[in-house]
Amino acid sequence: MPAEDVMQATGIASRLSLDKYVSIGWFPAPVEVGPPRRNGTSGKYAWLKSEVDAWILARAAARTASPLAAFDGASQPA
């Protein structure tokens, strides 16, 4: 899934937030799906739909398990 689709599916508001959540381990990392660019930088990245779906289900399960989990500060990044 491209970043735009991930943000729409999850409600994550910006690419900056998405990248932050990946960097702190709160959201699955993307996989490289294209060859490196000629200048040596990384190629295209995308997320596995199965991992994004699993993340969404895990968030829903955490909410169901503890209705106040979303408000305790421990389940969401700073």
mmCIF file with all atom_site columns, C-alpha atoms in Angstrom:
data_model
loop_
_atom_site.group_PDB
_atom_site.id
_atom_site.type_symbol
_atom_site.label_atom_id
_atom_site.label_alt_id
_atom_site.label_comp_id
_atom_site.label_asym_id
_atom_site.label_entity_id
_atom_site.label_seq_id
_atom_site.pdbx_PDB_ins_code
_atom_site.Cartn_x
_atom_site.Cartn_y
_atom_site.Cartn_z
_atom_site.occupancy
_atom_site.B_iso_or_equiv
_atom_site.pdbx_formal_charge
_atom_site.auth_seq_id
_atom_site.auth_comp_id
_atom_site.auth_asym_id
_atom_site.auth_atom_id
_atom_site.pdbx_PDB_model_num
ATOM 1  C CA . MET A 1 1  ? 0.000   0.000  0.000  1.00 0.00 ? 1  MET A CA 1
ATOM 2  C CA . PRO A 1 2  ? 1.334   3.441  -0.768 1.00 0.00 ? 2  PRO A CA 1
ATOM 3  C CA . ALA A 1 3  ? 1.597   5.942  2.087  1.00 0.00 ? 3  ALA A CA 1
ATOM 4  C CA . GLU A 1 4  ? -1.527  7.804  0.978  1.00 0.00 ? 4  GLU A CA 1
ATOM 5  C CA . ASP A 1 5  ? -3.623  4.618  1.216  1.00 0.00 ? 5  ASP A CA 1
ATOM 6  C CA . VAL A 1 6  ? -2.104  3.770  4.598  1.00 0.00 ? 6  VAL A CA 1
ATOM 7  C CA . MET A 1 7  ? -2.960  7.214  5.946  1.00 0.00 ? 7  MET A CA 1
ATOM 8  C CA . GLN A 1 8  ? -6.528  6.966  4.651  1.00 0.00 ? 8  GLN A CA 1
ATOM 9  C CA . ALA A 1 9  ? -7.028  3.468  6.112  1.00 0.00 ? 9  ALA A CA 1
ATOM 10 C CA . THR A 1 10 ? -5.582  4.344  9.517  1.00 0.00 ? 10 THR A CA 1
ATOM 11 C CA . GLY A 1 11 ? -6.548  7.959  9.983  1.00 0.00 ? 11 GLY A CA 1
ATOM 12 C CA . ILE A 1 12 ? -2.906  8.988  10.375 1.00 0.00 ? 12 ILE A CA 1
ATOM 13 C CA . ALA A 1 13 ? -3.000  12.617 9.301  1.00 0.00 ? 13 ALA A CA 1
ATOM 14 C CA . SER A 1 14 ? 0.366   13.187 7.631  1.00 0.00 ? 14 SER A CA 1
ATOM 15 C CA . ARG A 1 15 ? 3.359   11.472 6.104  1.00 0.00 ? 15 ARG A CA 1
ATOM 16 C CA . LEU A 1 16 ? 5.507   13.078 8.805  1.00 0.00 ? 16 LEU A CA 1
ATOM 17 C CA . SER A 1 17 ? 3.412   11.404 11.510 1.00 0.00 ? 17 SER A CA 1
ATOM 18 C CA . LEU A 1 18 ? 3.465   8.092  9.653  1.00 0.00 ? 18 LEU A CA 1
ATOM 19 C CA . ASP A 1 19 ? 7.266   8.196  9.408  1.00 0.00 ? 19 ASP A CA 1
ATOM 20 C CA . LYS A 1 20 ? 7.530   9.120  13.102 1.00 0.00 ? 20 LYS A CA 1
ATOM 21 C CA . TYR A 1 21 ? 5.305   6.213  14.143 1.00 0.00 ? 21 TYR A CA 1
ATOM 22 C CA . VAL A 1 22 ? 7.429   3.825  12.067 1.00 0.00 ? 22 VAL A CA 1
ATOM 23 C CA . SER A 1 23 ? 10.667  5.205  13.548 1.00 0.00 ? 23 SER A CA 1
ATOM 24 C CA . ILE A 1 24 ? 9.482   4.686  17.137 1.00 0.00 ? 24 ILE A CA 1
ATOM 25 C CA . GLY A 1 25 ? 8.147   1.208  16.382 1.00 0.00 ? 25 GLY A CA 1
ATOM 26 C CA . TRP A 1 26 ? 4.483   2.066  16.888 1.00 0.00 ? 26 TRP A CA 1
ATOM 27 C CA . PHE A 1 27 ? 3.567   1.255  13.270 1.00 0.00 ? 27 PHE A CA 1
ATOM 28 C CA . PRO A 1 28 ? 4.858   -1.426 10.858 1.00 0.00 ? 28 PRO A CA 1
ATOM 29 C CA . ALA A 1 29 ? 7.795   -0.472 8.665  1.00 0.00 ? 29 ALA A CA 1
ATOM 30 C CA . PRO A 1 30 ? 7.372   -0.319 4.896  1.00 0.00 ? 30 PRO A CA 1
ATOM 31 C CA . VAL A 1 31 ? 9.191   -2.621 2.501  1.00 0.00 ? 31 VAL A CA 1
ATOM 32 C CA . GLU A 1 32 ? 11.285  -1.511 -0.444 1.00 0.00 ? 32 GLU A CA 1
ATOM 33 C CA . VAL A 1 33 ? 9.381   -2.331 -3.627 1.00 0.00 ? 33 VAL A CA 1
ATOM 34 C CA . GLY A 1 34 ? 11.549  -0.639 -6.213 1.00 0.00 ? 34 GLY A CA 1
ATOM 35 C CA . PRO A 1 35 ? 15.188  -0.616 -7.195 1.00 0.00 ? 35 PRO A CA 1
ATOM 36 C CA . PRO A 1 36 ? 17.545  1.969  -5.711 1.00 0.00 ? 36 PRO A CA 1
ATOM 37 C CA . ARG A 1 37 ? 17.636  5.269  -7.552 1.00 0.00 ? 37 ARG A CA 1
ATOM 38 C CA . ARG A 1 38 ? 20.582  6.180  -9.746 1.00 0.00 ? 38 ARG A CA 1
ATOM 39 C CA . ASN A 1 39 ? 21.876  8.576  -7.115 1.00 0.00 ? 39 ASN A CA 1
ATOM 40 C CA . GLY A 1 40 ? 22.121  5.696  -4.631 1.00 0.00 ? 40 GLY A CA 1
ATOM 41 C CA . THR A 1 41 ? 19.166  6.644  -2.461 1.00 0.00 ? 41 THR A CA 1
ATOM 42 C CA . SER A 1 42 ? 16.448  4.180  -1.584 1.00 0.00 ? 42 SER A CA 1
ATOM 43 C CA . GLY A 1 43 ? 13.809  3.219  -4.101 1.00 0.00 ? 43 GLY A CA 1
ATOM 44 C CA . LYS A 1 44 ? 10.060  3.188  -3.617 1.00 0.00 ? 44 LYS A CA 1
ATOM 45 C CA . TYR A 1 45 ? 8.541   1.917  -0.396 1.00 0.00 ? 45 TYR A CA 1
ATOM 46 C CA . ALA A 1 46 ? 5.102   0.515  0.375  1.00 0.00 ? 46 ALA A CA 1
ATOM 47 C CA . TRP A 1 47 ? 3.360   -1.141 3.294  1.00 0.00 ? 47 TRP A CA 1
ATOM 48 C CA . LEU A 1 48 ? 2.063   -4.684 3.289  1.00 0.00 ? 48 LEU A CA 1
ATOM 49 C CA . LYS A 1 49 ? -1.726  -4.528 3.458  1.00 0.00 ? 49 LYS A CA 1
ATOM 50 C CA . SER A 1 50 ? -1.751  -7.556 5.750  1.00 0.00 ? 50 SER A CA 1
ATOM 51 C CA . GLU A 1 51 ? 0.487   -5.748 8.267  1.00 0.00 ? 51 GLU A CA 1
ATOM 52 C CA . VAL A 1 52 ? -1.586  -2.563 8.140  1.00 0.00 ? 52 VAL A CA 1
ATOM 53 C CA . ASP A 1 53 ? -4.789  -4.578 8.589  1.00 0.00 ? 53 ASP A CA 1
ATOM 54 C CA . ALA A 1 54 ? -3.236  -6.491 11.507 1.00 0.00 ? 54 ALA A CA 1
ATOM 55 C CA . TRP A 1 55 ? -2.183  -3.188 13.118 1.00 0.00 ? 55 TRP A CA 1
ATOM 56 C CA . ILE A 1 56 ? -5.731  -1.842 12.798 1.00 0.00 ? 56 ILE A CA 1
ATOM 57 C CA . LEU A 1 57 ? -7.178  -5.027 14.325 1.00 0.00 ? 57 LEU A CA 1
ATOM 58 C CA . ALA A 1 58 ? -4.653  -4.889 17.184 1.00 0.00 ? 58 ALA A CA 1
ATOM 59 C CA . ARG A 1 59 ? -5.649  -1.293 17.950 1.00 0.00 ? 59 ARG A CA 1
ATOM 60 C CA . ALA A 1 60 ? -9.328  -2.303 17.958 1.00 0.00 ? 60 ALA A CA 1
ATOM 61 C CA . ALA A 1 61 ? -8.592  -5.283 20.223 1.00 0.00 ? 61 ALA A CA 1
ATOM 62 C CA . ALA A 1 62 ? -6.703  -3.057 22.659 1.00 0.00 ? 62 ALA A CA 1
ATOM 63 C CA . ARG A 1 63 ? -9.633  -0.668 22.741 1.00 0.00 ? 63 ARG A CA 1
ATOM 64 C CA . THR A 1 64 ? -12.119 -3.495 23.287 1.00 0.00 ? 64 THR A CA 1
ATOM 65 C CA . ALA A 1 65 ? -9.997  -5.076 26.020 1.00 0.00 ? 65 ALA A CA 1
ATOM 66 C CA . SER A 1 66 ? -9.804  -1.831 27.960 1.00 0.00 ? 66 SER A CA 1
ATOM 67 C CA . PRO A 1 67 ? -12.177 1.005  27.041 1.00 0.00 ? 67 PRO A CA 1
ATOM 68 C CA . LEU A 1 68 ? -9.901  3.485  28.819 1.00 0.00 ? 68 LEU A CA 1
ATOM 69 C CA . ALA A 1 69 ? -6.705  2.245  27.124 1.00 0.00 ? 69 ALA A CA 1
ATOM 70 C CA . ALA A 1 70 ? -6.889  5.040  24.572 1.00 0.00 ? 70 ALA A CA 1
ATOM 71 C CA . PHE A 1 71 ? -6.781  7.606  27.378 1.00 0.00 ? 71 PHE A CA 1
ATOM 72 C CA . ASP A 1 72 ? -4.049  6.206  29.620 1.00 0.00 ? 72 ASP A CA 1
ATOM 73 C CA . GLY A 1 73 ? -1.226  7.575  27.476 1.00 0.00 ? 73 GLY A CA 1
ATOM 74 C CA . ALA A 1 74 ? 0.583   4.237  27.350 1.00 0.00 ? 74 ALA A CA 1
ATOM 75 C CA . SER A 1 75 ? -1.040  2.994  24.170 1.00 0.00 ? 75 SER A CA 1
ATOM 76 C CA . GLN A 1 76 ? -0.285  5.997  21.997 1.00 0.00 ? 76 GLN A CA 1
ATOM 77 C CA . PRO A 1 77 ? 2.946   7.740  21.049 1.00 0.00 ? 77 PRO A CA 1
ATOM 78 C CA . ALA A 1 78 ? 3.856   11.062 22.591 1.00 0.00 ? 78 ALA A CA 1
#
